[in-house]
Amino acid sequence: MKRIGIFTSGGDAPGMNACIRAAVRTALANGLEVYGIYRGYLGMIEGDIVPLQSSDVSNIIQRGGTILKTARSDEFRTPEGRSKAAENLKKFGIEGLVCIGGDGSFKGASVLYEEHGIKTIGAPGTIDNDLYGTDSTIGYDTAVNTVVEAVDKLRDTAASHNRLFIVEVMGRDAGFIALRSGIACGAEAILVPETPTYIDGLIQKLREGWSRKKHSSIVIVAEGDESGGAYQVADAVKKNFDKYDVRVTILGHIQRGGSPSAYDRVLASEMGYAAVKGLISGKYNVMVGRQGREIVYVPFEKAIKHNKELNKYLLEIAETLSR
Amino acid sequence: MKRIGIFTSGGDAPGMNACIRAAVRTALANGLEVYGIYRGYLGMIEGDIVPLQSSDVSNIIQRGGTILKTARSDEFRTPEGRSKAAENLKKFGIEGLVCIGGDGSFKGASVLYEEHGIKTIGAPGTIDNDLYGTDSTIGYDTAVNTVVEAVDKLRDTAASHNRLFIVEVMGRDAGFIALRSGIACGAEAILVPETPTYIDGLIQKLREGWSRKKHSSIVIVAEGDESGGAYQVADAVKKNFDKYDVRVTILGHIQRGGSPSAYDRVLASEMGYAAVKGLISGKYNVMVGRQGREIVYVPFEKAIKHNKELNKYLLEIAETLSR
Amino acid sequence: MKRIGIFTSGGDAPGMNACIRAAVRTALANGLEVYGIYRGYLGMIEGDIVPLQSSDVSNIIQRGGTILKTARSDEFRTPEGRSKAAENLKKFGIEGLVCIGGDGSFKGASVLYEEHGIKTIGAPGTIDNDLYGTDSTIGYDTAVNTVVEAVDKLRDTAASHNRLFIVEVMGRDAGFIALRSGIACGAEAILVPETPTYIDGLIQKLREGWSRKKHSSIVIVAEGDESGGAYQVADAVKKNFDKYDVRVTILGHIQRGGSPSAYDRVLASEMGYAAVKGLISGKYNVMVGRQGREIVYVPFEKAIKHNKELNKYLLEIAETLSR
Amino acid sequence: MKRIGIFTSGGDAPGMNACIRAAVRTALANGLEVYGIYRGYLGMIEGDIVPLQSSDVSNIIQRGGTILKTARSDEFRTPEGRSKAAENLKKFGIEGLVCIGGDGSFKGASVLYEEHGIKTIGAPGTIDNDLYGTDSTIGYDTAVNTVVEAVDKLRDTAASHNRLFIVEVMGRDAGFIALRSGIACGAEAILVPETPTYIDGLIQKLREGWSRKKHSSIVIVAEGDESGGAYQVADAVKKNFDKYDVRVTILGHIQRGGSPSAYDRVLASEMGYAAVKGLISGKYNVMVGRQGREIVYVPFEKAIKHNKELNKYLLEIAETLSR
């Protein structure tokens, strides 16, 4: 292998730039040439591809977002689109790919291999942490810290006013952000799609807290929780328990941005390094993962099955500590 | 005067604790006794009043919210409620008050004086900066910084995706937060209630920017803008200009919280100091203000008239720099 | 076991409060009474011991430092001191202890057991991460983030002036903080006590970088590096390579403070929970550790041997990415 | 005037980029061409001069440092050096200059005018706030916030250990940073070059505080204080009062970096705008200043005289509130 390409795909996540930097420099240090493909599969189809040197990735490790940008491509979902993409890669002499993204991106890479033999190795770049086979994805730690900092600010206000804040965080299918941030900000309750949400139980808990003079509370709700989200929870609480001044906050897109945390910068560096090392040693159709202290390679089909489980121990701790 | 009371009222604002600390210590240094009244006028009616020592306000200068809490009181809007409040003050021997709050709080203090002769001096504590007679209110600088930090995060994401973010910030009647934060984060447009909002012009501007390869943009909207808010603006843009992936973010209550900025801590300290000094020298029914480099005392009736003007120079700068 | 004590000892670390909160609430949820012992072994000797309720640990999860304070005690190093401590524990009916601290604290606990049969379980609270048997200690992640934020600021200045900054970080015996923060801020070199430091090699690297137009650089030095620290490295560089304007920054005690990161709050919560659960199930003279995804119990004598190794994979990555 | 140049000079300061952006866009909006001169007077001599478009200053408002870099130039101190600089400006057709810097930079600009008739307008870019004629300089508010955040972290640790921290902040000739940051972090004492420092009085104050159970303290020292700095103060305290565990922290260069605060971004935008407007209307050899709510133009010779006074009111407040 002499020349590889690198691209980011799907929603952006803090740490993607650190991963790009690591992959580029590892490739160069191992005698490979590297091309950056802009805007994911869209740029692959349009031939938006440029060579990258070490200095092109200087001073980006601390930046949120992705310098290679990311975009959706409907055309890539068609065989014709993928043929164009493959032709462009051949035209540029690109023999292997590093894809930083989530499940959709890895599915695309699998199909590209089946149809055109393009070998791709993935690095999990998504704040949602919903990929199987890795303890943590690039961007997850930063997103949790962003939530925690925001909720710390809300708590100032909650404590000054005897208020209940219902805070909705990202996670359409998974409660990872909600669970860790809920523990970290001492939330009184954490509502996630993976466990049944009993509004009656929540109200009972708030009532008991109130009677123990706990006059401000935070409830964290994952956007994919079966309750329907923060507004629905707020309505239900207001109808049944009127002591609190109930307020809703939807944290939204700020969760995707910001300078990556130290944890995410190190993880992204490890993963960019391991991705290129894996590609060199012949691996493809696999995602780099971190399991405990080990860096592992997880087949794409396993990684994207959405069966990663929430840590039950943390659920139990959350329950105990919120009393 | 031998004994004064201090309370916070209305929405909480970062820096209120710094102001409480300054007022308490200035009072003690001048031989006065100080009582803290919890939960504003509500605590005044309920007699939730305790003596404060210097050590009670140690280590609070950096905390958001207010240690004295704040609450709404419907009862205080009645003559009976105000009589109870006045009786409690007399019972505790409180001869003057420092009120940290906004226009509603100062109106209440005026009535209390008219009916019961209680002398109050105000310190402007509100993130909205909508009080006449002071360049800046306690909490305003922190709120603007909170908005700017959030928008910096959004810009990472916007730049990675060619997105337009419409960001709604606080300001029901006034565009102060929107204007300063809009300039500080380099927003492409700033929509405030004080000036007419022309959606056509906005779309034209976005169109021109796009043609100049400006593929990510931020628009800041004050919640009180006559457009109706961020969702309305987003809908109008989407209908007329489909290049952008348009997203809405409502920043919400995080704008009220957080550790106060250095600016707000110093301002709040100056104002708490000046409030007590003013009370000692016989001033009342006035709000402490900062005009340029001077600390001034502004009659309540002037301060609360909601006729403070946006800085036209800043509007002009915003217009020029967003090109 | 009916009543336990909890204390913090040694240098403070962000997350200690989160661990106290978790231990207190877990104990109460399991029917135990909990006493807080102030100022570590010093307070144990002086009988500075108070009962703790759930509300005593409200709203502390986000605070740096330790509400139970910490202190050195020379008296505890004597048999007489330890006898006094043991007597006080008996007087208060305390049957087990949770000790949040580092190696010195755990040694003290071991001796207390040997001499007086007091059973202690430890939680590793130290920013240095130098305890064997746990991937991470409470406070380490926050300290690394603090370093990274500081170095990000220095990089602004370095890049504006063509400067070389030599930054000294904490770590008298170990390079854990230096290594992770060095990778996370993209340092050009990382000097740690665990590996030999070749100043000649460093200068050669800076020279090569300069010739490739890399005109600003950051070098991270652990305070315990055999080079002698940042000033010594700076002197050596200045003598041999005069292109750079070389500056030294000693980050110092800010590394111990600050609101804990989300990671540290969750880790501390897990550890406080596990410590009490361990005590209940009969464990003692062990430290709670985290290994990969597992919570483990590590005998004190193993934990404190100072033979924890730096992650070699990270050293290799650091070397590759700094080119 | 058809074409102007812009450069940054002296120590870098957060907000310089915001000022560059404002000046460039204001110039373009007024039909001028703009050239960026890299590395201050050094680049002027070397002809390191490039045209700037609006997009060249996109997405820099939030960045610390200066994209135009800054450097010292001994050659510019010679008539020959200045002749080269003037020739280069003529060669590029540059008719006026915007200089963002401090007193030394403005002196240079004055000489350049005397000798070669080059007209320069200045914007005060320095964290030290030591220029007469403006309430605030670009970077000052950010530097004060950086100090305050660092000291907040130290206070966590101080409070946990009964420690006294002596913190040295920037300010060789002036105590502006020390005074505002000292008030904002509630320092027990603030030592500045503008007022006599009585170590005896300081020790007396610490002693009194200790007897009132104030067991942790922060003292802020400006580096230019006549005591000699933080280490000297620490030694003197240790010799005379041994209750505290005394620690020294030198904050150093982190004070120059970081993303600018909202205040500095707005101020820098105003000043960049006003500088170009001034140049167009025929002003030169003047510095843009902010006095209260007004933007003013201050002759260079007045601005650089180092006779700006500390706000006495703030000194008095600091004294009162630290009790």
mmCIF file with all atom_site columns, N, CA and C in Angstrom, chain B residues 21-22 25-26 54 59 61 135 144-145 148 152 155 183-184 186 262 265 273-274 292-293 313 316-317 321 323, chain D residues 21 25-26 54 59 61 135 144-145 148 152 155 183-184 186 262 265 273-274 292-293 313 316-317 321 323:
data_model
loop_
_atom_site.group_PDB
_atom_site.id
_atom_site.type_symbol
_atom_site.label_atom_id
_atom_site.label_alt_id
_atom_site.label_comp_id
_atom_site.label_asym_id
_atom_site.label_entity_id
_atom_site.label_seq_id
_atom_site.pdbx_PDB_ins_code
_atom_site.Cartn_x
_atom_site.Cartn_y
_atom_site.Cartn_z
_atom_site.occupancy
_atom_site.B_iso_or_equiv
_atom_site.pdbx_formal_charge
_atom_site.auth_seq_id
_atom_site.auth_comp_id
_atom_site.auth_asym_id
_atom_site.auth_atom_id
_atom_site.pdbx_PDB_model_num
ATOM 1   N N  . ARG B 1 21  ? -22.048 39.759 49.174 1.00 0.00 ? 21  ARG B N  1
ATOM 2   C CA . ARG B 1 21  ? -20.798 39.766 49.952 1.00 0.00 ? 21  ARG B CA 1
ATOM 3   C C  . ARG B 1 21  ? -20.300 41.198 50.165 1.00 0.00 ? 21  ARG B C  1
ATOM 4   N N  . ALA B 1 22  ? -20.306 41.976 49.095 1.00 0.00 ? 22  ALA B N  1
ATOM 5   C CA . ALA B 1 22  ? -19.801 43.345 49.201 1.00 0.00 ? 22  ALA B CA 1
ATOM 6   C C  . ALA B 1 22  ? -20.671 44.173 50.135 1.00 0.00 ? 22  ALA B C  1
ATOM 7   N N  . ARG B 1 25  ? -20.144 43.059 53.855 1.00 0.00 ? 25  ARG B N  1
ATOM 8   C CA . ARG B 1 25  ? -18.860 43.449 54.446 1.00 0.00 ? 25  ARG B CA 1
ATOM 9   C C  . ARG B 1 25  ? -18.726 44.966 54.564 1.00 0.00 ? 25  ARG B C  1
ATOM 10  N N  . THR B 1 26  ? -19.301 45.678 53.607 1.00 0.00 ? 26  THR B N  1
ATOM 11  C CA . THR B 1 26  ? -19.255 47.139 53.702 1.00 0.00 ? 26  THR B CA 1
ATOM 12  C C  . THR B 1 26  ? -20.081 47.611 54.896 1.00 0.00 ? 26  THR B C  1
ATOM 13  N N  . SER B 1 54  ? -19.484 38.298 58.528 1.00 0.00 ? 54  SER B N  1
ATOM 14  C CA . SER B 1 54  ? -18.523 38.314 57.439 1.00 0.00 ? 54  SER B CA 1
ATOM 15  C C  . SER B 1 54  ? -18.250 36.904 56.904 1.00 0.00 ? 54  SER B C  1
ATOM 16  N N  . ASN B 1 59  ? -16.220 32.898 50.433 1.00 0.00 ? 59  ASN B N  1
ATOM 17  C CA . ASN B 1 59  ? -16.177 31.844 49.424 1.00 0.00 ? 59  ASN B CA 1
ATOM 18  C C  . ASN B 1 59  ? -17.461 31.752 48.594 1.00 0.00 ? 59  ASN B C  1
ATOM 19  N N  . ILE B 1 61  ? -18.114 34.525 46.303 1.00 0.00 ? 61  ILE B N  1
ATOM 20  C CA . ILE B 1 61  ? -17.956 35.488 45.205 1.00 0.00 ? 61  ILE B CA 1
ATOM 21  C C  . ILE B 1 61  ? -17.952 34.789 43.853 1.00 0.00 ? 61  ILE B C  1
ATOM 22  N N  . ASP B 1 135 ? -24.780 51.500 32.587 1.00 0.00 ? 135 ASP B N  1
ATOM 23  C CA . ASP B 1 135 ? -24.276 50.907 31.341 1.00 0.00 ? 135 ASP B CA 1
ATOM 24  C C  . ASP B 1 135 ? -24.442 49.403 31.343 1.00 0.00 ? 135 ASP B C  1
ATOM 25  N N  . VAL B 1 144 ? -23.600 37.208 28.443 1.00 0.00 ? 144 VAL B N  1
ATOM 26  C CA . VAL B 1 144 ? -23.073 37.381 27.088 1.00 0.00 ? 144 VAL B CA 1
ATOM 27  C C  . VAL B 1 144 ? -21.928 36.386 26.846 1.00 0.00 ? 144 VAL B C  1
ATOM 28  N N  . ASN B 1 145 ? -21.059 36.219 27.818 1.00 0.00 ? 145 ASN B N  1
ATOM 29  C CA . ASN B 1 145 ? -19.985 35.236 27.667 1.00 0.00 ? 145 ASN B CA 1
ATOM 30  C C  . ASN B 1 145 ? -20.523 33.816 27.522 1.00 0.00 ? 145 ASN B C  1
ATOM 31  N N  . VAL B 1 148 ? -21.689 33.438 24.027 1.00 0.00 ? 148 VAL B N  1
ATOM 32  C CA . VAL B 1 148 ? -20.565 33.402 23.091 1.00 0.00 ? 148 VAL B CA 1
ATOM 33  C C  . VAL B 1 148 ? -19.874 32.032 23.120 1.00 0.00 ? 148 VAL B C  1
ATOM 34  N N  . ASP B 1 152 ? -19.682 29.589 19.961 1.00 0.00 ? 152 ASP B N  1
ATOM 35  C CA . ASP B 1 152 ? -18.388 29.085 19.472 1.00 0.00 ? 152 ASP B CA 1
ATOM 36  C C  . ASP B 1 152 ? -18.461 27.578 19.203 1.00 0.00 ? 152 ASP B C  1
ATOM 37  N N  . ARG B 1 155 ? -20.432 26.939 16.091 1.00 0.00 ? 155 ARG B N  1
ATOM 38  C CA . ARG B 1 155 ? -19.715 27.295 14.868 1.00 0.00 ? 155 ARG B CA 1
ATOM 39  C C  . ARG B 1 155 ? -18.826 26.142 14.390 1.00 0.00 ? 155 ARG B C  1
ATOM 40  N N  . ILE B 1 183 ? -22.139 40.426 18.072 1.00 0.00 ? 183 ILE B N  1
ATOM 41  C CA . ILE B 1 183 ? -20.858 40.996 17.617 1.00 0.00 ? 183 ILE B CA 1
ATOM 42  C C  . ILE B 1 183 ? -19.705 40.101 18.046 1.00 0.00 ? 183 ILE B C  1
ATOM 43  N N  . ALA B 1 184 ? -19.767 39.642 19.294 1.00 0.00 ? 184 ALA B N  1
ATOM 44  C CA . ALA B 1 184 ? -18.643 38.886 19.854 1.00 0.00 ? 184 ALA B CA 1
ATOM 45  C C  . ALA B 1 184 ? -18.462 37.527 19.205 1.00 0.00 ? 184 ALA B C  1
ATOM 46  N N  . GLY B 1 186 ? -19.301 37.023 16.017 1.00 0.00 ? 186 GLY B N  1
ATOM 47  C CA . GLY B 1 186 ? -19.207 37.220 14.574 1.00 0.00 ? 186 GLY B CA 1
ATOM 48  C C  . GLY B 1 186 ? -20.432 36.733 13.823 1.00 0.00 ? 186 GLY B C  1
ATOM 49  N N  . ALA B 1 262 ? -15.173 37.915 35.638 1.00 0.00 ? 262 ALA B N  1
ATOM 50  C CA . ALA B 1 262 ? -14.425 38.882 36.439 1.00 0.00 ? 262 ALA B CA 1
ATOM 51  C C  . ALA B 1 262 ? -15.130 40.245 36.400 1.00 0.00 ? 262 ALA B C  1
ATOM 52  N N  . ARG B 1 265 ? -18.077 40.251 38.688 1.00 0.00 ? 265 ARG B N  1
ATOM 53  C CA . ARG B 1 265 ? -17.693 40.204 40.106 1.00 0.00 ? 265 ARG B CA 1
ATOM 54  C C  . ARG B 1 265 ? -17.238 41.584 40.587 1.00 0.00 ? 265 ARG B C  1
ATOM 55  N N  . TYR B 1 273 ? -20.992 47.738 47.475 1.00 0.00 ? 273 TYR B N  1
ATOM 56  C CA . TYR B 1 273 ? -20.306 48.733 48.295 1.00 0.00 ? 273 TYR B CA 1
ATOM 57  C C  . TYR B 1 273 ? -21.032 50.079 48.217 1.00 0.00 ? 273 TYR B C  1
ATOM 58  N N  . ALA B 1 274 ? -21.319 50.494 46.982 1.00 0.00 ? 274 ALA B N  1
ATOM 59  C CA . ALA B 1 274 ? -21.958 51.804 46.794 1.00 0.00 ? 274 ALA B CA 1
ATOM 60  C C  . ALA B 1 274 ? -23.372 51.833 47.347 1.00 0.00 ? 274 ALA B C  1
ATOM 61  N N  . GLY B 1 292 ? -20.180 55.115 32.447 1.00 0.00 ? 292 GLY B N  1
ATOM 62  C CA . GLY B 1 292 ? -18.772 55.318 32.136 1.00 0.00 ? 292 GLY B CA 1
ATOM 63  C C  . GLY B 1 292 ? -17.951 54.873 33.320 1.00 0.00 ? 292 GLY B C  1
ATOM 64  N N  . ARG B 1 293 ? -17.103 55.765 33.834 1.00 0.00 ? 293 ARG B N  1
ATOM 65  C CA . ARG B 1 293 ? -16.274 55.367 34.960 1.00 0.00 ? 293 ARG B CA 1
ATOM 66  C C  . ARG B 1 293 ? -16.882 55.761 36.294 1.00 0.00 ? 293 ARG B C  1
ATOM 67  N N  . TYR B 1 313 ? -24.008 52.769 17.748 1.00 0.00 ? 313 TYR B N  1
ATOM 68  C CA . TYR B 1 313 ? -22.679 52.552 17.202 1.00 0.00 ? 313 TYR B CA 1
ATOM 69  C C  . TYR B 1 313 ? -22.409 51.051 17.044 1.00 0.00 ? 313 TYR B C  1
ATOM 70  N N  . GLU B 1 316 ? -24.267 49.591 14.111 1.00 0.00 ? 316 GLU B N  1
ATOM 71  C CA . GLU B 1 316 ? -23.600 49.954 12.857 1.00 0.00 ? 316 GLU B CA 1
ATOM 72  C C  . GLU B 1 316 ? -22.374 49.049 12.643 1.00 0.00 ? 316 GLU B C  1
ATOM 73  N N  . ILE B 1 317 ? -21.620 48.837 13.721 1.00 0.00 ? 317 ILE B N  1
ATOM 74  C CA . ILE B 1 317 ? -20.446 47.971 13.635 1.00 0.00 ? 317 ILE B CA 1
ATOM 75  C C  . ILE B 1 317 ? -20.860 46.551 13.263 1.00 0.00 ? 317 ILE B C  1
ATOM 76  N N  . LEU B 1 321 ? -19.333 44.590 10.057 1.00 0.00 ? 321 LEU B N  1
ATOM 77  C CA . LEU B 1 321 ? -18.398 43.483 10.228 1.00 0.00 ? 321 LEU B CA 1
ATOM 78  C C  . LEU B 1 321 ? -18.938 42.136 9.778  1.00 0.00 ? 321 LEU B C  1
ATOM 79  N N  . ARG B 1 323 ? -20.216 41.392 7.016  1.00 0.00 ? 323 ARG B N  1
ATOM 80  C CA . ARG B 1 323 ? -20.148 41.183 5.563  1.00 0.00 ? 323 ARG B CA 1
ATOM 81  C C  . ARG B 1 323 ? -19.164 40.090 5.182  1.00 0.00 ? 323 ARG B C  1
ATOM 82  N N  . ARG D 1 21  ? -9.776  41.569 12.231 1.00 0.00 ? 21  ARG D N  1
ATOM 83  C CA . ARG D 1 21  ? -10.992 41.281 11.457 1.00 0.00 ? 21  ARG D CA 1
ATOM 84  C C  . ARG D 1 21  ? -11.833 42.541 11.258 1.00 0.00 ? 21  ARG D C  1
ATOM 85  N N  . ARG D 1 25  ? -12.452 44.367 7.593  1.00 0.00 ? 25  ARG D N  1
ATOM 86  C CA . ARG D 1 25  ? -13.800 44.442 7.004  1.00 0.00 ? 25  ARG D CA 1
ATOM 87  C C  . ARG D 1 25  ? -14.300 45.877 6.908  1.00 0.00 ? 25  ARG D C  1
ATOM 88  N N  . THR D 1 26  ? -13.930 46.694 7.886  1.00 0.00 ? 26  THR D N  1
ATOM 89  C CA . THR D 1 26  ? -14.332 48.099 7.812  1.00 0.00 ? 26  THR D CA 1
ATOM 90  C C  . THR D 1 26  ? -13.653 48.784 6.631  1.00 0.00 ? 26  THR D C  1
ATOM 91  N N  . SER D 1 54  ? -11.916 39.680 2.847  1.00 0.00 ? 54  SER D N  1
ATOM 92  C CA . SER D 1 54  ? -12.857 39.445 3.942  1.00 0.00 ? 54  SER D CA 1
ATOM 93  C C  . SER D 1 54  ? -12.756 38.001 4.452  1.00 0.00 ? 54  SER D C  1
ATOM 94  N N  . ASN D 1 59  ? -13.733 33.528 10.859 1.00 0.00 ? 59  ASN D N  1
ATOM 95  C CA . ASN D 1 59  ? -13.518 32.482 11.849 1.00 0.00 ? 59  ASN D CA 1
ATOM 96  C C  . ASN D 1 59  ? -12.240 32.696 12.676 1.00 0.00 ? 59  ASN D C  1
ATOM 97  N N  . ILE D 1 61  ? -12.303 35.509 15.005 1.00 0.00 ? 61  ILE D N  1
ATOM 98  C CA . ILE D 1 61  ? -12.697 36.384 16.125 1.00 0.00 ? 61  ILE D CA 1
ATOM 99  C C  . ILE D 1 61  ? -12.512 35.692 17.471 1.00 0.00 ? 61  ILE D C  1
ATOM 100 N N  . ASP D 1 135 ? -10.034 53.389 28.990 1.00 0.00 ? 135 ASP D N  1
ATOM 101 C CA . ASP D 1 135 ? -10.377 52.678 30.222 1.00 0.00 ? 135 ASP D CA 1
ATOM 102 C C  . ASP D 1 135 ? -9.830  51.261 30.190 1.00 0.00 ? 135 ASP D C  1
ATOM 103 N N  . VAL D 1 144 ? -7.621  39.181 32.921 1.00 0.00 ? 144 VAL D N  1
ATOM 104 C CA . VAL D 1 144 ? -8.177  39.195 34.274 1.00 0.00 ? 144 VAL D CA 1
ATOM 105 C C  . VAL D 1 144 ? -9.040  37.947 34.498 1.00 0.00 ? 144 VAL D C  1
ATOM 106 N N  . ASN D 1 145 ? -9.834  37.579 33.517 1.00 0.00 ? 145 ASN D N  1
ATOM 107 C CA . ASN D 1 145 ? -10.633 36.359 33.651 1.00 0.00 ? 145 ASN D CA 1
ATOM 108 C C  . ASN D 1 145 ? -9.758  35.115 33.781 1.00 0.00 ? 145 ASN D C  1
ATOM 109 N N  . VAL D 1 148 ? -8.538  34.986 37.271 1.00 0.00 ? 148 VAL D N  1
ATOM 110 C CA . VAL D 1 148 ? -9.612  34.653 38.198 1.00 0.00 ? 148 VAL D CA 1
ATOM 111 C C  . VAL D 1 148 ? -9.938  33.160 38.147 1.00 0.00 ? 148 VAL D C  1
ATOM 112 N N  . ASP D 1 152 ? -9.523  30.699 41.270 1.00 0.00 ? 152 ASP D N  1
ATOM 113 C CA . ASP D 1 152 ? -10.648 29.886 41.752 1.00 0.00 ? 152 ASP D CA 1
ATOM 114 C C  . ASP D 1 152 ? -10.191 28.445 41.990 1.00 0.00 ? 152 ASP D C  1
ATOM 115 N N  . ARG D 1 155 ? -8.108  28.271 45.105 1.00 0.00 ? 155 ARG D N  1
ATOM 116 C CA . ARG D 1 155 ? -8.895  28.407 46.334 1.00 0.00 ? 155 ARG D CA 1
ATOM 117 C C  . ARG D 1 155 ? -9.463  27.063 46.789 1.00 0.00 ? 155 ARG D C  1
ATOM 118 N N  . ILE D 1 183 ? -9.811  41.781 43.336 1.00 0.00 ? 183 ILE D N  1
ATOM 119 C CA . ILE D 1 183 ? -11.191 42.010 43.801 1.00 0.00 ? 183 ILE D CA 1
ATOM 120 C C  . ILE D 1 183 ? -12.087 40.862 43.354 1.00 0.00 ? 183 ILE D C  1
ATOM 121 N N  . ALA D 1 184 ? -11.914 40.449 42.096 1.00 0.00 ? 184 ALA D N  1
ATOM 122 C CA . ALA D 1 184 ? -12.822 39.447 41.529 1.00 0.00 ? 184 ALA D CA 1
ATOM 123 C C  . ALA D 1 184 ? -12.659 38.078 42.159 1.00 0.00 ? 184 ALA D C  1
ATOM 124 N N  . GLY D 1 186 ? -11.713 37.756 45.342 1.00 0.00 ? 186 GLY D N  1
ATOM 125 C CA . GLY D 1 186 ? -11.857 37.904 46.781 1.00 0.00 ? 186 GLY D CA 1
ATOM 126 C C  . GLY D 1 186 ? -10.542 37.723 47.523 1.00 0.00 ? 186 GLY D C  1
ATOM 127 N N  . ALA D 1 262 ? -15.965 37.890 25.723 1.00 0.00 ? 262 ALA D N  1
ATOM 128 C CA . ALA D 1 262 ? -16.935 38.657 24.933 1.00 0.00 ? 262 ALA D CA 1
ATOM 129 C C  . ALA D 1 262 ? -16.598 40.146 24.992 1.00 0.00 ? 262 ALA D C  1
ATOM 130 N N  . ARG D 1 265 ? -13.757 40.916 22.710 1.00 0.00 ? 265 ARG D N  1
ATOM 131 C CA . ARG D 1 265 ? -14.120 40.793 21.294 1.00 0.00 ? 265 ARG D CA 1
ATOM 132 C C  . ARG D 1 265 ? -14.899 42.020 20.821 1.00 0.00 ? 265 ARG D C  1
ATOM 133 N N  . TYR D 1 273 ? -12.778 49.012 14.052 1.00 0.00 ? 273 TYR D N  1
ATOM 134 C CA . TYR D 1 273 ? -13.708 49.830 13.248 1.00 0.00 ? 273 TYR D CA 1
ATOM 135 C C  . TYR D 1 273 ? -13.338 51.300 13.344 1.00 0.00 ? 273 TYR D C  1
ATOM 136 N N  . ALA D 1 274 ? -13.152 51.774 14.572 1.00 0.00 ? 274 ALA D N  1
ATOM 137 C CA . ALA D 1 274 ? -12.857 53.194 14.782 1.00 0.00 ? 274 ALA D CA 1
ATOM 138 C C  . ALA D 1 274 ? -11.488 53.581 14.235 1.00 0.00 ? 274 ALA D C  1
ATOM 139 N N  . GLY D 1 292 ? -15.387 55.727 29.166 1.00 0.00 ? 292 GLY D N  1
ATOM 140 C CA . GLY D 1 292 ? -16.793 55.570 29.477 1.00 0.00 ? 292 GLY D CA 1
ATOM 141 C C  . GLY D 1 292 ? -17.484 54.940 28.289 1.00 0.00 ? 292 GLY D C  1
ATOM 142 N N  . ARG D 1 293 ? -18.524 55.608 27.800 1.00 0.00 ? 293 ARG D N  1
ATOM 143 C CA . ARG D 1 293 ? -19.230 55.030 26.661 1.00 0.00 ? 293 ARG D CA 1
ATOM 144 C C  . ARG D 1 293 ? -18.747 55.582 25.325 1.00 0.00 ? 293 ARG D C  1
ATOM 145 N N  . TYR D 1 313 ? -11.071 54.213 43.843 1.00 0.00 ? 313 TYR D N  1
ATOM 146 C CA . TYR D 1 313 ? -12.309 53.667 44.381 1.00 0.00 ? 313 TYR D CA 1
ATOM 147 C C  . TYR D 1 313 ? -12.184 52.148 44.521 1.00 0.00 ? 313 TYR D C  1
ATOM 148 N N  . GLU D 1 316 ? -10.012 51.145 47.439 1.00 0.00 ? 316 GLU D N  1
ATOM 149 C CA . GLU D 1 316 ? -10.751 51.302 48.686 1.00 0.00 ? 316 GLU D CA 1
ATOM 150 C C  . GLU D 1 316 ? -11.716 50.120 48.897 1.00 0.00 ? 316 GLU D C  1
ATOM 151 N N  . ILE D 1 317 ? -12.388 49.745 47.812 1.00 0.00 ? 317 ILE D N  1
ATOM 152 C CA . ILE D 1 317 ? -13.311 48.615 47.887 1.00 0.00 ? 317 ILE D CA 1
ATOM 153 C C  . ILE D 1 317 ? -12.553 47.341 48.240 1.00 0.00 ? 317 ILE D C  1
ATOM 154 N N  . LEU D 1 321 ? -13.543 45.010 51.409 1.00 0.00 ? 321 LEU D N  1
ATOM 155 C CA . LEU D 1 321 ? -14.173 43.699 51.228 1.00 0.00 ? 321 LEU D CA 1
ATOM 156 C C  . LEU D 1 321 ? -13.301 42.532 51.653 1.00 0.00 ? 321 LEU D C  1
ATOM 157 N N  . ARG D 1 323 ? -11.895 42.077 54.391 1.00 0.00 ? 323 ARG D N  1
ATOM 158 C CA . ARG D 1 323 ? -11.902 41.833 55.836 1.00 0.00 ? 323 ARG D CA 1
ATOM 159 C C  . ARG D 1 323 ? -12.595 40.534 56.197 1.00 0.00 ? 323 ARG D C  1
#
